[in-house]
């Protein structure tokens, strides 16, 4: 009787990694995998030949661990695997166990050797193990479109056997690339932009501008719900809620309607930058996509950038609304974003915002405002809330 030793086998793409970055990448990846599964039970992590293993012997719910790990940024693919000694007999035994009770018309064996001194080549292993399956089930071999693909990975000290690997997000582990401050509205785009930055290894500080008491607090509730969802990818989040209504009121008093949207955005960027500096973020990110709305013309983007002293990253700049919406659905932010609300940008917003303003024109209207005072008011008035995933996990982590 074969004893199954379950584990979660994690593949990451290391091709894109510069040699010096690899240890850092792995440290962040391992920490995030540990954190993502911390409430599910004890799990031992190991690194073996370009793979990360989560040993789950005696674990109550290996599938739950797999489902958490598949969402960790930096993970290319993940599978629930069984570990056996590297003998053909042991491989056969575990394959027999895996195909028991399954019906499939076609299959293939995909054997890989992580070390080339193993006595059998991968082609020989494919043949031998394939013949073994053919003896037991009425299925044929189909190398191109098999109904079941049985993966066999031979390591120096052990072999992993698995079926049905699932794709992860890819990218880099959160934390590996530093911190950015994301301007998070209650809309569809900015949560997707924030997630894209996480996928490139950034930790995200969320900044939301609201107009309470001029508008009801619904936009804050949406921002909280969005941050709660997005925290599932970065485990710890901070959300800065910035009171913007009073600032908008002052803008309305002196700035002509067509110029207001650009002036609001420039103020948001300056306040977000001040908060970013306070929290160790080195760049800003927004959900802008070129030409999507009047405020997102090249000219307006240039004016917005001129107000910032740090890079503004716009991961959605070349995406269509449909593509962004699809991604929002995949992330589970879409349903939250489409809840009706009163965004601060609906307050005091002109019907026809300028699509083109010169640097000079913007400077002229801004000269009537006390910019440093407004920025300080936004920054100092911000309240910061903390979020974590899995809930309560960080407490366990620190007492470890
Ligand atoms: P979104 O779907 O992200 O709201 P949008 O298509 O509505 O974007 P705009 O209203 O022009 O576009 O906003 C552009 C970007 O400015 C947003 O993606 C977001 O990053 C930022 N932004 C807009 N409103 C707010 C807000 N109230 N708080 C924080 N950031 C905001
Ligand atoms: Mg919006």
CSV table of C-alpha atoms and ligand atoms in Angstrom, one decimal:
chain,number,residue,atom,x,y,z
A,1,UNK,CA,0.0,0.0,0.0
A,2,UNK,CA,1.5,3.4,-1.0
A,3,UNK,CA,1.6,6.1,1.6
A,4,UNK,CA,0.6,9.3,-0.2
A,5,UNK,CA,2.6,12.3,1.0
A,6,UNK,CA,0.7,15.3,-0.2
A,7,UNK,CA,2.4,18.6,-1.0
A,8,UNK,CA,1.7,21.7,-2.9
A,9,UNK,CA,4.2,22.1,-5.7
A,10,UNK,CA,4.8,25.7,-6.8
A,11,UNK,CA,6.4,26.6,-10.1
A,12,UNK,CA,7.6,30.2,-10.7
A,13,UNK,CA,9.1,31.7,-13.9
A,14,UNK,CA,12.7,32.3,-13.1
A,15,UNK,CA,13.8,33.0,-16.7
A,16,UNK,CA,12.9,36.6,-16.3
A,17,UNK,CA,14.9,36.9,-13.1
A,18,UNK,CA,18.3,38.3,-13.0
A,19,UNK,CA,20.6,36.1,-11.0
A,20,UNK,CA,21.1,38.5,-8.2
A,21,UNK,CA,17.4,39.0,-7.8
A,22,UNK,CA,16.5,35.4,-7.3
A,23,UNK,CA,17.2,35.0,-3.6
A,24,UNK,CA,15.2,38.1,-2.9
A,25,UNK,CA,12.3,36.9,-5.1
A,26,UNK,CA,12.3,33.5,-3.3
A,27,UNK,CA,12.4,35.1,0.1
A,28,UNK,CA,9.4,37.2,-0.7
A,29,UNK,CA,7.6,34.4,-2.4
A,30,UNK,CA,8.1,32.0,0.5
A,31,UNK,CA,7.0,34.6,3.1
A,32,UNK,CA,3.8,35.4,1.1
A,33,UNK,CA,2.9,31.7,0.6
A,34,UNK,CA,3.4,31.2,4.3
A,35,UNK,CA,1.3,34.2,5.1
A,36,UNK,CA,-1.5,33.3,2.6
A,37,UNK,CA,-2.0,29.9,4.2
A,38,UNK,CA,-1.2,30.8,7.8
A,39,UNK,CA,-4.7,30.2,9.1
A,40,UNK,CA,-5.2,26.8,7.4
A,41,UNK,CA,-2.8,24.7,9.5
A,42,UNK,CA,0.9,24.0,9.7
A,43,UNK,CA,2.9,23.8,6.5
A,44,UNK,CA,6.6,23.3,5.9
A,45,UNK,CA,8.2,25.1,3.0
A,46,UNK,CA,11.2,23.9,1.1
A,47,UNK,CA,13.0,24.9,-2.1
A,48,UNK,CA,14.0,22.2,-4.5
A,49,UNK,CA,15.5,22.9,-8.0
A,50,UNK,CA,13.6,25.9,-9.1
A,51,UNK,CA,10.4,24.9,-7.2
A,52,UNK,CA,8.9,25.8,-3.9
A,53,UNK,CA,7.3,23.0,-2.0
A,54,UNK,CA,4.7,23.2,0.8
A,55,UNK,CA,4.8,19.9,2.7
A,56,UNK,CA,1.3,19.0,3.8
A,57,UNK,CA,1.7,15.6,5.5
A,58,UNK,CA,-1.1,15.4,8.1
A,59,UNK,CA,-2.6,18.7,6.9
A,60,UNK,CA,-6.4,18.8,7.3
A,61,UNK,CA,-7.1,20.5,3.9
A,62,UNK,CA,-4.4,20.4,1.2
A,63,UNK,CA,-6.9,21.6,-1.5
A,64,UNK,CA,-7.6,24.8,0.5
A,65,UNK,CA,-3.8,25.4,0.7
A,66,UNK,CA,-3.5,24.9,-3.1
A,67,UNK,CA,-6.3,27.4,-3.7
A,68,UNK,CA,-4.7,30.0,-1.6
A,69,UNK,CA,-1.3,29.5,-3.1
A,70,UNK,CA,-2.6,29.8,-6.6
A,71,UNK,CA,-3.4,33.4,-6.0
A,72,UNK,CA,0.0,34.4,-4.6
A,73,UNK,CA,1.7,36.8,-7.0
A,74,UNK,CA,4.9,35.3,-8.4
A,75,UNK,CA,3.4,31.9,-8.7
A,76,UNK,CA,3.3,30.6,-12.3
A,77,UNK,CA,1.5,27.4,-11.6
A,78,UNK,CA,0.6,25.2,-8.6
A,79,UNK,CA,-0.4,21.6,-8.2
A,80,UNK,CA,-1.4,19.2,-5.5
A,81,UNK,CA,1.2,16.6,-5.8
A,82,UNK,CA,2.4,13.3,-4.2
A,83,UNK,CA,5.9,12.7,-3.2
A,84,UNK,CA,7.6,9.3,-3.7
A,85,UNK,CA,11.1,7.9,-3.8
A,86,UNK,CA,12.6,8.1,-7.2
A,87,UNK,CA,12.1,4.4,-8.2
A,88,UNK,CA,9.9,3.4,-11.2
A,89,UNK,CA,8.0,1.1,-8.9
A,90,UNK,CA,7.1,3.9,-6.5
A,91,UNK,CA,6.0,6.1,-9.4
A,92,UNK,CA,3.8,3.4,-10.7
A,93,UNK,CA,2.2,2.8,-7.3
A,94,UNK,CA,1.3,6.5,-6.9
A,95,UNK,CA,0.0,6.7,-10.5
A,96,UNK,CA,-2.2,3.7,-9.9
A,97,UNK,CA,-3.6,5.4,-6.9
A,98,UNK,CA,-4.1,8.7,-8.8
A,99,UNK,CA,-6.0,7.2,-11.7
A,100,UNK,CA,-8.1,5.0,-9.5
A,101,UNK,CA,-11.8,5.9,-10.0
A,102,UNK,CA,-11.1,8.4,-12.8
A,103,UNK,CA,-12.5,7.9,-16.2
A,104,UNK,CA,-10.5,9.3,-19.1
A,105,UNK,CA,-10.5,8.4,-22.8
A,106,UNK,CA,-6.9,9.6,-23.4
A,107,UNK,CA,-3.8,10.5,-21.4
A,108,UNK,CA,-0.2,11.3,-21.6
A,109,UNK,CA,2.7,11.1,-19.2
A,110,UNK,CA,4.9,14.2,-19.0
A,111,UNK,CA,8.1,13.2,-17.3
A,112,UNK,CA,10.9,15.7,-16.5
A,113,UNK,CA,14.2,15.1,-14.8
A,114,UNK,CA,15.7,17.9,-12.8
A,115,UNK,CA,19.0,16.1,-12.8
A,116,UNK,CA,20.3,14.3,-15.8
A,117,UNK,CA,22.1,11.4,-14.1
A,118,UNK,CA,18.9,9.5,-13.4
A,119,UNK,CA,19.2,6.1,-15.0
A,120,UNK,CA,16.1,6.6,-17.3
A,121,UNK,CA,15.7,9.4,-19.7
A,122,UNK,CA,12.3,11.3,-19.7
A,123,UNK,CA,11.4,9.5,-22.9
A,124,UNK,CA,12.0,6.2,-21.3
A,125,UNK,CA,10.0,7.1,-18.3
A,126,UNK,CA,7.1,8.3,-20.4
A,127,UNK,CA,7.1,4.9,-22.2
A,128,UNK,CA,7.4,2.8,-19.2
A,129,UNK,CA,4.8,4.7,-17.1
A,130,UNK,CA,2.5,5.0,-20.1
A,131,UNK,CA,2.6,1.3,-20.7
A,132,UNK,CA,1.7,0.8,-17.1
A,133,UNK,CA,-1.4,3.0,-17.4
A,134,UNK,CA,-2.4,1.3,-20.6
A,135,UNK,CA,-2.4,-2.1,-18.8
A,136,UNK,CA,-4.8,-0.8,-16.2
A,137,UNK,CA,-7.3,1.3,-18.1
A,138,UNK,CA,-9.0,1.4,-21.4
A,139,UNK,CA,-7.6,4.7,-22.6
A,140,UNK,CA,-5.3,5.7,-25.4
A,141,UNK,CA,-2.2,7.8,-25.4
A,142,UNK,CA,-2.8,11.3,-26.9
A,143,UNK,CA,0.2,13.5,-26.8
A,144,UNK,CA,-1.5,16.6,-28.2
A,145,UNK,CA,-4.9,16.8,-26.5
A,146,UNK,CA,-4.9,14.3,-23.6
A,147,UNK,CA,-7.9,14.3,-21.3
A,148,UNK,CA,-5.6,13.6,-18.4
A,149,UNK,CA,-1.9,14.6,-18.3
A,150,UNK,CA,0.1,12.9,-15.6
A,151,UNK,CA,3.2,14.9,-14.6
A,152,UNK,CA,6.2,13.2,-13.2
A,153,UNK,CA,9.1,15.4,-11.9
A,154,UNK,CA,12.2,13.5,-10.9
A,155,UNK,CA,14.4,15.4,-8.4
A,156,UNK,CA,17.7,14.0,-7.0
A,157,UNK,CA,16.1,12.7,-3.7
A,158,UNK,CA,12.4,12.4,-4.6
A,159,UNK,CA,9.8,12.4,-7.3
A,160,UNK,CA,6.7,14.5,-7.6
A,161,UNK,CA,3.6,13.1,-9.4
A,162,UNK,CA,0.6,15.2,-10.1
A,163,UNK,CA,-2.3,15.9,-12.5
A,164,UNK,CA,-4.2,19.1,-13.2
A,165,UNK,CA,-1.9,21.9,-12.3
A,166,UNK,CA,-3.6,25.3,-12.1
A,167,UNK,CA,-2.2,28.6,-13.3
A,168,UNK,CA,-1.2,31.3,-10.8
A,169,UNK,CA,-1.1,35.1,-11.5
A,170,UNK,CA,2.6,35.0,-12.5
A,171,UNK,CA,4.6,38.2,-12.0
A,172,UNK,CA,6.6,38.9,-8.9
A,173,UNK,CA,5.9,38.4,-5.2
A,174,UNK,CA,4.4,41.5,-3.4
A,175,UNK,CA,7.1,43.2,-1.6
A,176,UNK,CA,9.9,42.5,-4.0
A,177,UNK,CA,9.5,45.8,-5.9
A,178,UNK,CA,8.9,48.4,-3.2
A,179,UNK,CA,5.8,50.4,-2.3
A,180,UNK,CA,3.5,52.5,-4.5
A,181,UNK,CA,0.6,54.7,-3.5
A,182,UNK,CA,-2.5,53.9,-5.6
A,183,UNK,CA,-5.2,56.5,-6.1
A,184,UNK,CA,-8.3,54.4,-5.5
A,185,UNK,CA,-11.7,55.7,-6.6
A,186,UNK,CA,-14.8,53.6,-6.3
A,187,UNK,CA,-14.6,53.0,-10.0
A,188,UNK,CA,-13.8,49.9,-12.1
A,189,UNK,CA,-10.3,50.9,-13.2
A,190,UNK,CA,-8.3,51.9,-10.3
A,191,UNK,CA,-8.6,48.6,-8.3
A,192,UNK,CA,-7.4,46.8,-11.4
A,193,UNK,CA,-4.5,49.2,-11.7
A,194,UNK,CA,-3.6,48.6,-8.1
A,195,UNK,CA,-3.7,44.9,-8.6
A,196,UNK,CA,-1.4,45.1,-11.7
A,197,UNK,CA,1.2,46.9,-9.5
A,198,UNK,CA,0.9,44.1,-6.9
A,199,UNK,CA,1.5,41.6,-9.7
A,200,UNK,CA,4.7,43.4,-10.5
A,201,UNK,CA,5.8,43.0,-6.9
A,202,UNK,CA,4.7,46.2,-5.4
A,203,UNK,CA,3.1,46.7,-2.0
A,204,UNK,CA,0.3,49.2,-2.4
A,205,UNK,CA,-0.8,52.0,-0.1
A,206,UNK,CA,-4.4,53.0,-1.0
A,207,UNK,CA,-5.4,56.6,-1.1
A,208,UNK,CA,-9.1,57.5,-1.5
A,209,UNK,CA,-10.5,61.0,-1.8
A,210,UNK,CA,-14.1,61.5,-0.5
A,211,UNK,CA,-16.4,64.5,-0.1
A,212,UNK,CA,-18.0,63.8,3.2
A,213,UNK,CA,-20.0,65.7,4.5
A,214,UNK,CA,-20.9,67.2,1.2
A,215,UNK,CA,-21.7,63.8,-0.1
A,216,UNK,CA,-22.8,60.6,1.7
A,217,UNK,CA,-20.0,58.2,2.9
A,218,UNK,CA,-20.9,55.6,0.3
A,219,UNK,CA,-17.6,56.1,-1.6
A,220,UNK,CA,-15.6,55.3,1.5
A,221,UNK,CA,-17.6,52.1,2.1
A,222,UNK,CA,-16.8,51.1,-1.5
A,223,UNK,CA,-13.1,51.9,-1.1
A,224,UNK,CA,-13.0,49.8,2.1
A,225,UNK,CA,-14.7,46.9,0.4
A,226,UNK,CA,-12.3,47.2,-2.6
A,227,UNK,CA,-9.2,47.3,-0.3
A,228,UNK,CA,-10.5,44.3,1.7
A,229,UNK,CA,-10.7,42.4,-1.6
A,230,UNK,CA,-7.3,43.5,-2.9
A,231,UNK,CA,-5.7,42.7,0.5
A,232,UNK,CA,-6.2,39.0,-0.4
A,233,UNK,CA,-3.1,39.5,-2.7
A,234,UNK,CA,-0.9,41.5,-0.3
A,235,UNK,CA,-2.0,40.4,3.2
A,236,UNK,CA,-1.5,43.8,4.9
A,237,UNK,CA,-3.0,47.0,3.5
A,238,UNK,CA,-3.4,50.6,4.6
A,239,UNK,CA,-6.1,52.8,3.3
A,240,UNK,CA,-5.8,56.6,3.7
A,241,UNK,CA,-9.2,58.4,3.5
A,242,UNK,CA,-8.7,62.0,2.5
A,243,UNK,CA,-11.3,64.6,3.0
A,244,UNK,CA,-11.5,66.4,-0.3
A,245,UNK,CA,-14.9,68.2,-0.2
A,246,UNK,CA,-13.7,71.4,1.4
A,247,UNK,CA,-10.7,71.6,-1.0
A,248,UNK,CA,-13.1,71.2,-4.0
A,249,UNK,CA,-15.3,73.9,-2.6
A,250,UNK,CA,-12.3,76.3,-2.6
A,251,UNK,CA,-11.4,75.3,-6.1
A,252,UNK,CA,-15.0,76.0,-7.3
A,253,UNK,CA,-14.8,79.5,-5.9
A,254,UNK,CA,-11.9,80.6,-8.1
A,255,UNK,CA,-11.3,78.1,-10.9
A,256,UNK,CA,-13.5,78.3,-14.0
A,257,UNK,CA,-15.5,75.1,-14.7
A,258,UNK,CA,-13.5,73.7,-17.7
A,259,UNK,CA,-10.2,73.8,-15.8
A,260,UNK,CA,-11.5,72.1,-12.6
A,261,UNK,CA,-10.9,68.5,-13.4
A,262,UNK,CA,-7.3,69.0,-14.1
A,263,UNK,CA,-6.9,71.1,-11.0
A,264,UNK,CA,-8.6,68.5,-8.8
A,265,UNK,CA,-6.3,65.8,-10.3
A,266,UNK,CA,-3.2,67.9,-9.7
A,267,UNK,CA,-4.3,68.4,-6.1
A,268,UNK,CA,-5.0,64.7,-5.6
A,269,UNK,CA,-1.6,63.9,-7.0
A,270,UNK,CA,0.2,66.3,-4.7
A,271,UNK,CA,-1.7,65.1,-1.6
A,272,UNK,CA,-1.1,61.4,-2.6
A,273,UNK,CA,2.5,62.2,-3.0
A,274,UNK,CA,2.8,63.7,0.5
A,275,UNK,CA,1.0,60.6,1.9
A,276,UNK,CA,3.3,58.3,-0.2
A,277,UNK,CA,6.4,59.9,1.3
A,278,UNK,CA,5.0,59.5,4.8
A,279,UNK,CA,4.4,55.8,4.2
A,280,UNK,CA,7.6,55.0,2.3
A,281,UNK,CA,6.1,54.8,-1.2
A,282,UNK,CA,8.2,56.0,-4.1
A,283,UNK,CA,5.7,56.2,-6.9
A,284,UNK,CA,2.0,56.8,-7.5
A,285,UNK,CA,-0.4,54.7,-9.6
A,286,UNK,CA,-3.8,55.6,-11.2
A,287,UNK,CA,-6.4,53.7,-13.2
A,288,UNK,CA,-6.1,56.1,-16.2
A,289,UNK,CA,-6.4,54.7,-19.7
A,290,UNK,CA,-5.6,56.9,-22.6
A,291,UNK,CA,-8.6,58.7,-24.1
A,292,UNK,CA,-11.2,56.9,-22.0
A,293,UNK,CA,-12.7,60.1,-20.7
A,294,UNK,CA,-12.2,63.8,-21.4
A,295,UNK,CA,-9.8,64.2,-18.4
A,296,UNK,CA,-7.5,61.4,-19.8
A,297,UNK,CA,-6.1,63.1,-22.9
A,298,UNK,CA,-2.4,63.1,-23.5
A,299,UNK,CA,-2.4,66.8,-22.8
A,300,UNK,CA,-4.2,66.5,-19.4
A,301,UNK,CA,-2.0,63.6,-18.5
A,302,UNK,CA,1.1,65.8,-19.1
A,303,UNK,CA,-0.4,68.5,-16.9
A,304,UNK,CA,-1.1,66.0,-14.1
A,305,UNK,CA,2.4,64.6,-14.3
A,306,UNK,CA,3.9,68.1,-14.0
A,307,UNK,CA,2.3,68.4,-10.5
A,308,UNK,CA,4.0,65.3,-9.3
A,309,UNK,CA,7.6,65.0,-7.9
A,310,UNK,CA,7.5,61.2,-8.2
A,311,UNK,CA,6.7,58.9,-11.1
A,312,UNK,CA,3.0,58.3,-11.8
A,313,UNK,CA,2.6,54.8,-13.1
A,314,UNK,CA,-0.5,54.0,-15.2
A,315,UNK,CA,-0.6,50.3,-15.8
A,316,UNK,CA,-3.9,50.4,-17.7
A,317,UNK,CA,-2.9,53.2,-20.1
A,318,UNK,CA,-3.1,51.0,-23.2
A,319,UNK,CA,-6.0,48.8,-22.2
A,320,UNK,CA,-9.6,49.0,-23.5
A,321,UNK,CA,-12.5,49.3,-21.1
A,322,UNK,CA,-13.6,45.8,-22.0
A,323,UNK,CA,-10.3,44.3,-21.1
A,324,UNK,CA,-10.2,46.2,-17.8
A,325,UNK,CA,-13.7,45.1,-17.0
A,326,UNK,CA,-12.9,41.5,-17.7
A,327,UNK,CA,-10.0,41.7,-15.3
A,328,UNK,CA,-12.1,43.4,-12.7
A,329,UNK,CA,-14.5,40.5,-12.9
A,330,UNK,CA,-11.7,38.0,-12.5
A,331,UNK,CA,-10.5,39.8,-9.4
A,332,UNK,CA,-13.9,40.1,-7.9
A,333,UNK,CA,-13.7,43.9,-7.7
A,334,UNK,CA,-16.2,44.5,-10.5
A,335,UNK,CA,-19.3,43.8,-8.3
A,336,UNK,CA,-18.1,46.2,-5.7
A,337,UNK,CA,-17.2,48.9,-8.2
A,338,UNK,CA,-20.6,49.0,-9.9
A,339,UNK,CA,-22.5,49.6,-6.7
A,340,UNK,CA,-24.0,53.0,-7.1
A,341,UNK,CA,-22.3,55.8,-5.2
A,342,UNK,CA,-21.5,59.5,-5.3
A,343,UNK,CA,-17.8,59.8,-6.1
A,344,UNK,CA,-16.2,63.1,-5.2
A,345,UNK,CA,-15.6,63.7,-8.8
A,346,UNK,CA,-19.3,64.0,-9.4
A,347,UNK,CA,-19.3,66.9,-7.1
A,348,UNK,CA,-18.6,70.3,-8.6
A,349,UNK,CA,-17.6,68.7,-11.9
A,350,UNK,CA,-18.3,70.6,-15.1
A,351,UNK,CA,-20.2,69.2,-18.0
A,352,UNK,CA,-17.4,69.9,-20.4
A,353,UNK,CA,-14.0,69.6,-18.9
A,354,UNK,CA,-11.1,71.0,-20.9
A,355,UNK,CA,-9.3,68.4,-22.9
A,356,UNK,CA,-6.3,70.6,-23.6
A,357,UNK,CA,-4.7,73.2,-21.3
A,358,UNK,CA,-1.3,74.6,-21.6
A,359,UNK,CA,1.2,74.6,-18.6
A,360,UNK,CA,0.8,78.4,-18.6
A,361,UNK,CA,-3.0,78.3,-18.3
A,362,UNK,CA,-2.9,75.8,-15.5
A,363,UNK,CA,-0.3,77.9,-13.6
A,364,UNK,CA,-2.5,80.9,-14.0
A,365,UNK,CA,-5.6,79.3,-12.4
A,366,UNK,CA,-3.6,77.6,-9.7
A,367,UNK,CA,-2.0,81.0,-8.7
A,368,UNK,CA,-5.4,81.9,-7.2
A,369,UNK,CA,-5.2,78.9,-4.8
A,370,UNK,CA,-3.1,78.4,-1.7
A,371,UNK,CA,-1.8,75.1,-2.9
A,372,UNK,CA,0.6,74.2,0.0
A,373,UNK,CA,-2.2,74.9,2.5
A,374,UNK,CA,-4.7,72.8,0.6
A,375,UNK,CA,-2.2,69.9,0.3
A,376,UNK,CA,-1.4,70.1,4.0
A,377,UNK,CA,-5.1,70.1,4.8
A,378,UNK,CA,-5.7,66.9,2.7
A,379,UNK,CA,-2.6,65.1,4.0
A,380,UNK,CA,-3.1,66.0,7.7
A,381,UNK,CA,-6.9,65.4,7.5
A,382,UNK,CA,-6.4,61.9,6.2
A,383,UNK,CA,-7.5,59.0,8.4
A,384,UNK,CA,-5.6,55.7,7.9
A,385,UNK,CA,-7.2,52.3,8.3
A,386,UNK,CA,-5.5,48.9,8.3
A,387,UNK,CA,-6.7,45.7,6.7
A,388,UNK,CA,-5.3,42.1,6.8
A,389,UNK,CA,-5.7,38.8,5.1
A,390,UNK,CA,-6.3,36.1,6.3
A,391,UNK,CA,-8.1,37.9,9.1
A,392,UNK,CA,-6.2,37.7,12.4
A,393,UNK,CA,-3.1,36.0,10.7
A,394,UNK,CA,-0.6,38.7,11.4
A,395,UNK,CA,-1.1,38.3,15.2
A,396,UNK,CA,-0.1,34.6,14.9
A,397,UNK,CA,2.8,35.5,12.6
A,398,UNK,CA,4.5,37.9,15.1
A,399,UNK,CA,4.1,35.4,18.0
A,400,UNK,CA,5.8,32.7,15.9
B,1,LIG,P1,-11.9,54.7,-12.2
B,1,LIG,O1,-12.7,53.7,-12.8
B,1,LIG,O2,-10.6,54.2,-11.6
B,1,LIG,O3,-12.7,55.6,-11.2
B,1,LIG,P2,-12.3,56.6,-14.2
B,1,LIG,O4,-12.4,55.9,-15.5
B,1,LIG,O5,-13.5,57.0,-13.5
B,1,LIG,O6,-11.4,55.7,-13.3
B,1,LIG,P3,-11.3,59.3,-13.7
B,1,LIG,O7,-12.5,59.7,-13.0
B,1,LIG,O8,-10.8,60.2,-14.8
B,1,LIG,O9,-11.4,57.9,-14.5
B,1,LIG,O10,-10.2,59.0,-12.7
B,1,LIG,C1,-8.9,58.7,-13.1
B,1,LIG,C2,-8.1,58.2,-12.0
B,1,LIG,O11,-7.9,59.1,-11.0
B,1,LIG,C3,-8.7,57.0,-11.3
B,1,LIG,O12,-8.4,55.8,-12.0
B,1,LIG,C4,-8.1,57.0,-9.9
B,1,LIG,O13,-6.8,56.5,-10.0
B,1,LIG,C5,-8.0,58.5,-9.7
B,1,LIG,N1,-9.2,59.0,-8.9
B,1,LIG,C6,-10.3,59.5,-9.4
B,1,LIG,N2,-11.2,59.8,-8.4
B,1,LIG,C7,-10.5,59.4,-7.3
B,1,LIG,C8,-10.9,59.4,-5.9
B,1,LIG,N3,-12.1,59.9,-5.5
B,1,LIG,N4,-10.0,59.0,-5.0
B,1,LIG,C9,-8.8,58.5,-5.4
B,1,LIG,N5,-8.4,58.4,-6.7
B,1,LIG,C10,-9.3,58.9,-7.6
B,2,LIG,MG1,-14.0,57.1,-11.6
